[in-house]
CSV table of C-alpha atoms in Angstrom, one decimal:
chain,number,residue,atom,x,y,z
A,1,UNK,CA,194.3,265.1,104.2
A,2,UNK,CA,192.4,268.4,104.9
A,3,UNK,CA,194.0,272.1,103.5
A,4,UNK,CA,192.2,275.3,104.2
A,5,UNK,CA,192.3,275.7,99.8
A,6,UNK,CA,193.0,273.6,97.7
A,7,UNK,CA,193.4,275.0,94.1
A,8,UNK,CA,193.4,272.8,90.9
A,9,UNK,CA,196.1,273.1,88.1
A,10,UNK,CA,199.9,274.4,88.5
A,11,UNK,CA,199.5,277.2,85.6
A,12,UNK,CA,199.6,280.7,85.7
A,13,UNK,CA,195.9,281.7,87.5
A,14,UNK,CA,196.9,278.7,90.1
A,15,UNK,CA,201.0,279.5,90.7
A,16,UNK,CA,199.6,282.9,91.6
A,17,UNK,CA,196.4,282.4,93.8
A,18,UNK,CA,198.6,280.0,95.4
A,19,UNK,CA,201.4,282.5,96.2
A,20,UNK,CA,198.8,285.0,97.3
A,21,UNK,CA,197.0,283.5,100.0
A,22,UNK,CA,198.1,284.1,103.2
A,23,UNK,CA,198.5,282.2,106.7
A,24,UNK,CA,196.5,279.1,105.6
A,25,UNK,CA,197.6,275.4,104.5
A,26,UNK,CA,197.4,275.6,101.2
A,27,UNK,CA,197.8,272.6,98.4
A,28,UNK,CA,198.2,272.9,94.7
A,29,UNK,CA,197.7,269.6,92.7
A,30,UNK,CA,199.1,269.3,89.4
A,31,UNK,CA,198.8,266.4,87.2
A,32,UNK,CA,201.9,267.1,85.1
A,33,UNK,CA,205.2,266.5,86.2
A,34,UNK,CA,206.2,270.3,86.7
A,35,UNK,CA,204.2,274.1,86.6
A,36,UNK,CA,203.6,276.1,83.8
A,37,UNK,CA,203.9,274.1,81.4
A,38,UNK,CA,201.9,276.3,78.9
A,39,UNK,CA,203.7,278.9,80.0
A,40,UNK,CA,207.2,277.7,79.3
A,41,UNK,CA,205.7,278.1,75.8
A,42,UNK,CA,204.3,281.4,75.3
A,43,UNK,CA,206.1,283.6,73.0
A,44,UNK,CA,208.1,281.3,71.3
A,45,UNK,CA,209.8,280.1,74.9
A,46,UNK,CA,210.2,284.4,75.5
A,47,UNK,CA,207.2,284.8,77.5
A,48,UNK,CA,205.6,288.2,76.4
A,49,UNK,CA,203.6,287.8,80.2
A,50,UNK,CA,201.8,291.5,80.0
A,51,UNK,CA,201.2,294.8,78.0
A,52,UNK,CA,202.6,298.0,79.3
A,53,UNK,CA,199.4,299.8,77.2
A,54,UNK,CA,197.3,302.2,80.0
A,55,UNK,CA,194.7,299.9,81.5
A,56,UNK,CA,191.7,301.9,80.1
A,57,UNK,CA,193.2,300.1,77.0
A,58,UNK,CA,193.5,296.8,78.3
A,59,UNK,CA,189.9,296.3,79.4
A,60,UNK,CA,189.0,296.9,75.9
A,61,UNK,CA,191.4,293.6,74.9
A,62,UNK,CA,188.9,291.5,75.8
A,63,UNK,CA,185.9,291.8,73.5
A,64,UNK,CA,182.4,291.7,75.4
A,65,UNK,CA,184.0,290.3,78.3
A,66,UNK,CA,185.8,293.6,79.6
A,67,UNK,CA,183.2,294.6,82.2
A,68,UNK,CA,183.9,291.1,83.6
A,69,UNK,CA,187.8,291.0,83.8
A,70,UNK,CA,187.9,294.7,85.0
A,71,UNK,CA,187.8,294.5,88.5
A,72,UNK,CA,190.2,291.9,88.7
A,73,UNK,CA,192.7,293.6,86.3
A,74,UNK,CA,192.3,296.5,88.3
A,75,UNK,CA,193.0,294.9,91.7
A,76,UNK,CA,196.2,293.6,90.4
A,77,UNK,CA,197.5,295.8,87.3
A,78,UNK,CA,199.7,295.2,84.7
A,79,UNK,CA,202.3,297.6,86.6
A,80,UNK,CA,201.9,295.3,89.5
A,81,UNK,CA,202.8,292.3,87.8
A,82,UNK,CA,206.0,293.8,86.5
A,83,UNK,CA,206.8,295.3,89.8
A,84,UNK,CA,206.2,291.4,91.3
A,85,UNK,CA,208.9,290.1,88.4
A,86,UNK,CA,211.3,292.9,89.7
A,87,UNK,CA,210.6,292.2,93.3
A,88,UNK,CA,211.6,288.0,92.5
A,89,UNK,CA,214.9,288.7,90.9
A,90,UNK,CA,213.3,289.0,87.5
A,91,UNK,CA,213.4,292.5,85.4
A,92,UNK,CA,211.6,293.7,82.3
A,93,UNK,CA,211.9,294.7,79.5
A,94,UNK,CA,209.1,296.9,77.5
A,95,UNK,CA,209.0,297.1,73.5
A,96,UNK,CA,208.1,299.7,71.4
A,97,UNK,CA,204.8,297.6,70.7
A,98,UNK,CA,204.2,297.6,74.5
A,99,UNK,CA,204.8,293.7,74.9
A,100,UNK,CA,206.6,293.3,78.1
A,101,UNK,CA,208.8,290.4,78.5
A,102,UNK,CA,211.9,289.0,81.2
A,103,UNK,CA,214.7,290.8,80.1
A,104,UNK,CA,216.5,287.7,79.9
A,105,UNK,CA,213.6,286.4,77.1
A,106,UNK,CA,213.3,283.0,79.1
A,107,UNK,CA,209.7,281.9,80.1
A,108,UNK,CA,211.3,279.6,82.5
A,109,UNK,CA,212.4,282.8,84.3
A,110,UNK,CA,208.9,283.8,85.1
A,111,UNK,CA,207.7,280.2,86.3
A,112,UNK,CA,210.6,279.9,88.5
A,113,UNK,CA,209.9,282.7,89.9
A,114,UNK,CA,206.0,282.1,90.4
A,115,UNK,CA,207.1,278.3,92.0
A,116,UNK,CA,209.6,280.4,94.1
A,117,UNK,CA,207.0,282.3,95.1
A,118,UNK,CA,204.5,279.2,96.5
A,119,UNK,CA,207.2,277.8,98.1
A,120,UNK,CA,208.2,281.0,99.9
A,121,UNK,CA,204.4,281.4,100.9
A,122,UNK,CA,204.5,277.8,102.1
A,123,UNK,CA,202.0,276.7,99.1
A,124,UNK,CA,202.1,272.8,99.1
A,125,UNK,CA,202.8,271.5,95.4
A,126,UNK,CA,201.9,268.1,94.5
A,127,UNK,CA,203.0,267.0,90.8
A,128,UNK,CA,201.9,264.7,88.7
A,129,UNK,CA,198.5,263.8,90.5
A,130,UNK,CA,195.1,264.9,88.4
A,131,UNK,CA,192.0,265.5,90.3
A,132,UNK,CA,189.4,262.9,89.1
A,133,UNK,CA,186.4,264.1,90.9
A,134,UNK,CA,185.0,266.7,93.2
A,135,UNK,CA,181.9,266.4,95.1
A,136,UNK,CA,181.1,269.5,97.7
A,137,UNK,CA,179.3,268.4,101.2
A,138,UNK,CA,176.9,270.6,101.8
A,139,UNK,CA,176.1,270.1,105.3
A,140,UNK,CA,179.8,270.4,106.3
A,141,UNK,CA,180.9,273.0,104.0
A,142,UNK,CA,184.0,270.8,102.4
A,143,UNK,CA,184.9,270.0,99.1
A,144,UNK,CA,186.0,266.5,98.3
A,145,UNK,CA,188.8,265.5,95.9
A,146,UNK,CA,189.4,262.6,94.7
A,147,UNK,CA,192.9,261.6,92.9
A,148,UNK,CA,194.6,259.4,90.8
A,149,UNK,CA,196.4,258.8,94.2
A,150,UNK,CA,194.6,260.2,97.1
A,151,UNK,CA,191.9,261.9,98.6
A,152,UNK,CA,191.9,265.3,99.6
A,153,UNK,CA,189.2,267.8,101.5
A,154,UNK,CA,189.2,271.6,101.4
A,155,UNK,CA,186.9,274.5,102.8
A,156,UNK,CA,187.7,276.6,99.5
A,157,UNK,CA,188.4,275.2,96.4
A,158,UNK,CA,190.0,277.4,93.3
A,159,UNK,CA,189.3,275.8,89.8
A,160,UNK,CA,192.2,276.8,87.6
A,161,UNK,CA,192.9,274.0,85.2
A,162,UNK,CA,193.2,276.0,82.6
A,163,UNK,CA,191.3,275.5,79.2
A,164,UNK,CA,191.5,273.2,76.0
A,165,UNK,CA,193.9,275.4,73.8
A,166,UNK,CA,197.5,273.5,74.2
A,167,UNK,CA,196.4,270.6,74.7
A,168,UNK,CA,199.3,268.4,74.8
A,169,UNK,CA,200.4,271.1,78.2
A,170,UNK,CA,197.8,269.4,80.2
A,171,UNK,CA,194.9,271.6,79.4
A,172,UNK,CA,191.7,268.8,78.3
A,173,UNK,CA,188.9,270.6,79.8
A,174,UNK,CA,189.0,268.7,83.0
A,175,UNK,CA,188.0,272.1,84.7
A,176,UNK,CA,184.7,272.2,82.6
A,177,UNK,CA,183.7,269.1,83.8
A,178,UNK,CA,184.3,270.0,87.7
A,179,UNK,CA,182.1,272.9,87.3
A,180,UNK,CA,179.5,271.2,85.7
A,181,UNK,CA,179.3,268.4,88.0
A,182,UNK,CA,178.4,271.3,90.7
A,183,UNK,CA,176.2,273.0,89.1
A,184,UNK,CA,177.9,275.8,86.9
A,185,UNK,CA,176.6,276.3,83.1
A,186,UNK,CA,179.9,275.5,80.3
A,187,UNK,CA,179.7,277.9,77.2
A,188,UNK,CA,180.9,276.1,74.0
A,189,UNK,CA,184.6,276.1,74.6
A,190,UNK,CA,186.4,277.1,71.0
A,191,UNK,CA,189.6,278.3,69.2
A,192,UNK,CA,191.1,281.6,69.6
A,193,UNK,CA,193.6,283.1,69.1
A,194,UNK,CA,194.1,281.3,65.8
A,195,UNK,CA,194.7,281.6,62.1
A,196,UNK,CA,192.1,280.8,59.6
A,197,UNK,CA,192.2,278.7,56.6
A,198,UNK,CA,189.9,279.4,54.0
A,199,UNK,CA,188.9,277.7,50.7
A,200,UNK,CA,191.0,277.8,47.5
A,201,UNK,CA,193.4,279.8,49.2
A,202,UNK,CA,195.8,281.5,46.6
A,203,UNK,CA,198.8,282.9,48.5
A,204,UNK,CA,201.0,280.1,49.4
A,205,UNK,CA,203.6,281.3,47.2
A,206,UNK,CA,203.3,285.0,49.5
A,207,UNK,CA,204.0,283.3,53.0
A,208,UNK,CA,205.4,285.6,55.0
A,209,UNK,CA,204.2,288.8,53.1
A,210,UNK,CA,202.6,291.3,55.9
A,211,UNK,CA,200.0,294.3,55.4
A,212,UNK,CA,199.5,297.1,58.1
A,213,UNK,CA,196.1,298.3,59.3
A,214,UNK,CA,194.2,297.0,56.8
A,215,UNK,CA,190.4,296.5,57.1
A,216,UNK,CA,188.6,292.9,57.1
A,217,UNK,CA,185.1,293.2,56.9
A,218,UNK,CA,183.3,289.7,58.2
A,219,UNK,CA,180.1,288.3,56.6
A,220,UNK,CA,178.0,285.3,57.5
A,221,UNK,CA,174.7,284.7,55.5
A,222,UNK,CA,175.3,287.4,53.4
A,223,UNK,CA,175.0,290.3,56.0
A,224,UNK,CA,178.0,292.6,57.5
A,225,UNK,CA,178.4,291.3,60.7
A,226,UNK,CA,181.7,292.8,62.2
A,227,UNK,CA,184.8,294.7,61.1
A,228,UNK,CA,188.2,294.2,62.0
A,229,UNK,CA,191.6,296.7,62.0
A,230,UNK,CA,195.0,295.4,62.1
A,231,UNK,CA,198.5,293.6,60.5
A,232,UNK,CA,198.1,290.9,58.4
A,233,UNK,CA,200.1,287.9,57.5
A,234,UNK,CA,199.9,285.6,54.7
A,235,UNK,CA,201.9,282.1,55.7
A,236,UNK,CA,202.3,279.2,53.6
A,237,UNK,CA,198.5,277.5,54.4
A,238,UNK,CA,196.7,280.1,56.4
A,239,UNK,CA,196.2,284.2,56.6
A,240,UNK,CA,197.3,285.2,60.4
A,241,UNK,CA,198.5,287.9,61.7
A,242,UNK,CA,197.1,290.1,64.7
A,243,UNK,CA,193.8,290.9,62.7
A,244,UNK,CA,193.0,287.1,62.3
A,245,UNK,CA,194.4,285.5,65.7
A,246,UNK,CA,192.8,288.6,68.1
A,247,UNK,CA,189.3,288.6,66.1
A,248,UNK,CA,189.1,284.7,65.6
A,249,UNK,CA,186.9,284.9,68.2
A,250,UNK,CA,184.2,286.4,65.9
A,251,UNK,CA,185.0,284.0,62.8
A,252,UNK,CA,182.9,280.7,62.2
A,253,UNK,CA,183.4,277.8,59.7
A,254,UNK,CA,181.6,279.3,56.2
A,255,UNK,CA,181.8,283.1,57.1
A,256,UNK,CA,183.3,285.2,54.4
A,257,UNK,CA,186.4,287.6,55.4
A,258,UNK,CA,186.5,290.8,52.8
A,259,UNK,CA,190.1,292.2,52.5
A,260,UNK,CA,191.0,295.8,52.0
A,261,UNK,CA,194.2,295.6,51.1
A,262,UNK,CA,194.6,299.5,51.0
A,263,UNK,CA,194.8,302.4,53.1
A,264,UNK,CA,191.3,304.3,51.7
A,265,UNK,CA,188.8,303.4,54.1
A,266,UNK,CA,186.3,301.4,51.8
A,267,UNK,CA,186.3,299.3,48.4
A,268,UNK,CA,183.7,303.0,47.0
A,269,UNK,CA,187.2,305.4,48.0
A,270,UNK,CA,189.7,303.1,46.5
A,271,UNK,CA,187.3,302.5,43.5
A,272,UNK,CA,187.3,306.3,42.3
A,273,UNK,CA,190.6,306.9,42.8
A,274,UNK,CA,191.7,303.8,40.9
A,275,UNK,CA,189.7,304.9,38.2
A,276,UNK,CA,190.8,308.5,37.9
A,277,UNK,CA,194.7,307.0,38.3
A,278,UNK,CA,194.1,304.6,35.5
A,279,UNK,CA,192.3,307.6,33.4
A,280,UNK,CA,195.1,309.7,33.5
A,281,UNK,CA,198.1,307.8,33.5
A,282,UNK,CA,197.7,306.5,29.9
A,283,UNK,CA,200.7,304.9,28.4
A,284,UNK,CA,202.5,304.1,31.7
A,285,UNK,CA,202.1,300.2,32.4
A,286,UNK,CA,199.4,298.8,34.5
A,287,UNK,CA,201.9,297.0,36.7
A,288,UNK,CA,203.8,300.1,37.3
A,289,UNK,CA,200.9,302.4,38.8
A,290,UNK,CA,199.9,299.7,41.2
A,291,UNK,CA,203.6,300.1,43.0
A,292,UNK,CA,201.9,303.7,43.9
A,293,UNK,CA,199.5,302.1,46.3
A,294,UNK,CA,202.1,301.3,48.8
A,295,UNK,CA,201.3,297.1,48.4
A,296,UNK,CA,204.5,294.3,48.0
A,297,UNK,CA,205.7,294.0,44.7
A,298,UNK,CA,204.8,289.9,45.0
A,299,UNK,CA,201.5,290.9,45.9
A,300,UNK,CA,201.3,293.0,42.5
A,301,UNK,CA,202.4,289.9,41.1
A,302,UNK,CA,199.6,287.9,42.2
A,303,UNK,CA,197.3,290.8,41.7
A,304,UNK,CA,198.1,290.7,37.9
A,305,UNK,CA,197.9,287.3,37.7
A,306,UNK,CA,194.4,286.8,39.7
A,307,UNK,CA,193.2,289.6,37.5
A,308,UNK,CA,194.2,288.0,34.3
A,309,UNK,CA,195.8,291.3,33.2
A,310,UNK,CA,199.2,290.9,31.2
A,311,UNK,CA,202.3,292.4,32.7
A,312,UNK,CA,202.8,294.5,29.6
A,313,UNK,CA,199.1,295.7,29.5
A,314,UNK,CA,199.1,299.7,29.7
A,315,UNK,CA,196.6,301.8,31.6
A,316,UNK,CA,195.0,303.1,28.0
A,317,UNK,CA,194.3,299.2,27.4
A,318,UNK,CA,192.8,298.4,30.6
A,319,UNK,CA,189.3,297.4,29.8
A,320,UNK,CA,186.3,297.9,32.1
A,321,UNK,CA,185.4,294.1,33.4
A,322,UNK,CA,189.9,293.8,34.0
A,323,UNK,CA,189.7,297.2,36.0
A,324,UNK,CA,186.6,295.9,37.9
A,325,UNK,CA,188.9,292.8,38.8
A,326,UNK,CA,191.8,294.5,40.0
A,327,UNK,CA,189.5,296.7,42.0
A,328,UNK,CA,188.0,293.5,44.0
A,329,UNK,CA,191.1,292.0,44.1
A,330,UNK,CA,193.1,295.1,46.2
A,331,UNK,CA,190.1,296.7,47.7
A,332,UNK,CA,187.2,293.7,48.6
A,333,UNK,CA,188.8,290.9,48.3
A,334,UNK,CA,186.8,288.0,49.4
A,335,UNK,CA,187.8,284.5,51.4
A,336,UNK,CA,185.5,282.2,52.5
A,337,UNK,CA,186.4,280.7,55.6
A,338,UNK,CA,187.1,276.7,55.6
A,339,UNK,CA,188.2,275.7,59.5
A,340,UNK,CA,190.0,277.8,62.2
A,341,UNK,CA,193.0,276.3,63.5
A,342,UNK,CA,192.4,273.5,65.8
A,343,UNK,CA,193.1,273.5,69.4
A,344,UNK,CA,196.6,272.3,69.3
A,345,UNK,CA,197.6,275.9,68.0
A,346,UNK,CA,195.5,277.8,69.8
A,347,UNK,CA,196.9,280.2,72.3
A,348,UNK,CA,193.9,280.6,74.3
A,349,UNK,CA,190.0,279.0,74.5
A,350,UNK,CA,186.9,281.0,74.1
A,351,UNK,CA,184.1,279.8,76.2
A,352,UNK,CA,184.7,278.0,79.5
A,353,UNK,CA,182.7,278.3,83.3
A,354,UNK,CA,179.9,280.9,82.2
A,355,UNK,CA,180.7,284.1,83.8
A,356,UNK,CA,177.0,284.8,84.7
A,357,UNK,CA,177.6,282.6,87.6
A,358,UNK,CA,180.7,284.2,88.9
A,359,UNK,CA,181.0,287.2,90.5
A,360,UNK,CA,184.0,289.2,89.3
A,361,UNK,CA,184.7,290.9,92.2
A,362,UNK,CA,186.0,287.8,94.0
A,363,UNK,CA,186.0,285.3,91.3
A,364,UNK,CA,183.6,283.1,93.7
A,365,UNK,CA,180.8,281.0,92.2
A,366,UNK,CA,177.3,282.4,92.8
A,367,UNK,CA,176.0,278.4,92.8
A,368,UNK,CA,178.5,277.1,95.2
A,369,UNK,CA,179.6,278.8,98.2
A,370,UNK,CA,183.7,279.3,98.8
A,371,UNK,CA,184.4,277.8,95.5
A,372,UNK,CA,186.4,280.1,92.8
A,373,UNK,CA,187.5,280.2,89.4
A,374,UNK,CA,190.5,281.8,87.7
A,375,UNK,CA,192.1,282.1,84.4
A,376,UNK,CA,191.3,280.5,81.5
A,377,UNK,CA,188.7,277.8,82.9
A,378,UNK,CA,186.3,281.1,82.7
A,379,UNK,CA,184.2,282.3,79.6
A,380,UNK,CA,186.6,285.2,78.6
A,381,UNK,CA,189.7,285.5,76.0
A,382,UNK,CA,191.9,288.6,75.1
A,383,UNK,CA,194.2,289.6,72.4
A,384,UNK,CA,197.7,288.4,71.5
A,385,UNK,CA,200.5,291.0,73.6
A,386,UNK,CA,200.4,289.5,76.5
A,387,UNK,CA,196.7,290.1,77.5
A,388,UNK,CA,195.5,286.7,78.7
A,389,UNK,CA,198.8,285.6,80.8
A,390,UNK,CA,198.2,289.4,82.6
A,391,UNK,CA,194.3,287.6,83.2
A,392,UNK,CA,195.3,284.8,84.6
A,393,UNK,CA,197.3,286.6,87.3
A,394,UNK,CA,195.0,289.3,87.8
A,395,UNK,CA,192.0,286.7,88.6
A,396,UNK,CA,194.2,284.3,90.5
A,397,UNK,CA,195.2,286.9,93.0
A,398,UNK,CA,191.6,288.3,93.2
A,399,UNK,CA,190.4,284.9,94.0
A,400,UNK,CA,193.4,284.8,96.8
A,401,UNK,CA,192.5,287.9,97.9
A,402,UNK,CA,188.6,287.6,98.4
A,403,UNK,CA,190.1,284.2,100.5
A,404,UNK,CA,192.4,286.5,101.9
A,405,UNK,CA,189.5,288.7,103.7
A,406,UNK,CA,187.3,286.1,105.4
A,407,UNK,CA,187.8,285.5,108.3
């Protein structure tokens, strides 16, 4: 059975190169029983699909890999994918955080839409059939693929099977191991997007306690590696929170995570005003002056009781080594990391089909001829707020389009 493209997995990057290619037999092969099934669970079921944040912004979303995803993110904007939804029967709505969601806060909103969408562009959409193996005839110019069920040949081929993260949606890796059986070098695939668990952790009893714009300095063989802004979120086994899940990318197994649990910029600020607070506040209690520094009052608890300072203890009382304490404790406060979350609650994977071998102004390999990549399959990950879903279309449809303009 021979297609003009034949694109691999039914998620978001393939739903939409699907729907964007134009006047050609197109079939997209799905081994689960429906589409987007990852998507049906992002944001809780709500779906926060894109950021309404100016796009000089959201290149920046992306650690290193910004200058890659650019062009594509360009070519199909985060306005553009709103003014799609609107187009297909499906409005927005914009929070005060910039998180854009359906109005109606249903995920299965937007996939209906995106399968809509195929159907309406004549897409072909075969469920519950996994590719098994690819081979690409050179001589011919056609890829082969082979089925759980049939056989298949294609002049293009787009690779969008997603990732590892989710793993119980369909996404295993099989993309990884297409590319690599034509050619293409696989970076590491890891967690991302995740929360880290750390060793003897001592907040269980603060889950759900939340810090804004704190610092997190990160430290691996005892040198300052990286430094992180943002919310933070203690839960009842892990610290989270968009500082942790957007900068897990960074964080290794071993690597120590300093807290500033202030607003003064480093441990040596917080330090001398701590200090002259203490010295001149003499007979009011200990407990008492740390409500001034704008932290939870369970957190004071746990302060006073990982310091070993008595609730009654007065400021005039407060020895040196016991001020030193409470100084490391609110101001430098150090976690060493024991695992990241595993795959299963990862939103997204970092690694995937190098991106030194795709060129991200058409999202075609530079190995093999009229073959592309899109979405999470590739070496890039963004931030939480609805970065990576806006990647996954934003690369689909500049793989489409660069299909689109051959001739």
């Amino acid at each position: 059975m021979k297609y003009d493209v034949i694109v691999i997995g039914a998620g978001v990057a393939g739903l939409f190169s699907a729907l964007s290619i134009k006047n050609k037999k197109v079939l997209l092969l799905e081994k689960n029983s429906s589409a987007g099934k990852k998507l049906l669970i992002s944001g809780a079921g709500q779906c926060n699909y894109t950021n309404n944040c100016e796009m000089s912004e959201f290149i920046k979303k992306y650690g290193d890999k910004g200058r890659f995803v650019k062009a594509a993110l360009y070519n199909f904007t985060n306005k553009d994918a709103m003014e799609f939804f609107e187009k297909h029967g499906v409005p927005s709505t914009i929070r005060e955080d910039n998180k854009v969601f359906p109005s109606s806060f249903k995920a299965s909103d937007i996939v209906d839409a995106l399968v809509k969408s195929c159907s309406e562009n004549n897409a072909e959409i075969i469920f519950n059939e996994s590719a098994e193996k690819i081979t690409f005839d050179e001589n011919n110019k056609m890829f082969f693929i082979k089925t759980s069920k049939n056989s298949y040949a294609s002049e293009k081929l787009i690779i969008t099977a997603g990732g590892k993260s989710y793993s119980n949606t369909g996404s295993t890796g099989d993309g990884y191991s297409f590319a690599r059986s034509m050619g293409h070098r696989i970076v590491e695939p890891k967690q991302a997007l995740v929360p880290v668990y750390v060793e003897n952790y001592k907040f269980k009893d603060l889950s759900g306690i939340s810090f804004e714009n704190i610092k997190i300095t990160l430290w691996r063989n005892n040198k300052k590696i990286n430094e992180f802004n943002g919310d933070l979120l203690f839960t009842h086994v892990n610290i989270s929170g968009p500082v942790i899940l957007n900068n897990s990318r960074y964080i290794e197994k071993g690597d120590i995570l300093k807290i500033n649990f202030t607003q003064f910029s480093n441990s040596e600020e917080f330090k001398k005003y701590f200090e002259d607070t203490i010295s001149g506040s003499g007979k009011l209690n200990v407990k008492t002056v740390l409500k001034q520094f704008d932290i939870p009052k369970r957190f004071i608890d746990k302060i006073m009781e990982l310091s070993g300072v008595d609730d009654s203890t007065i400021c005039s009382q407060l020895d040196k080594n016991s001020r030193k304490k409470l100084i490391e404790i609110i101001s430098n406060y150090a976690l060493k990391v024991e695992k990241l979350g595993d795959f299963n609650i990862a939103m997204v994977t970092k690694g995937g089909v190098s991106t030194d071998q795709i060129n991200s102004k058409t999202m075609e390999s530079k190995i093999v001829p009229n073959l592309y990549f899109a979405g999470e399959v590739i070496d890039y990950d963004g931030d939480t707020g609805g970065f990576n879903i806006q990647a996954a279309f934003s690369t689909g449809k500049m793989a489409a389009d660069s299909i689109n303009k051959i001739k």
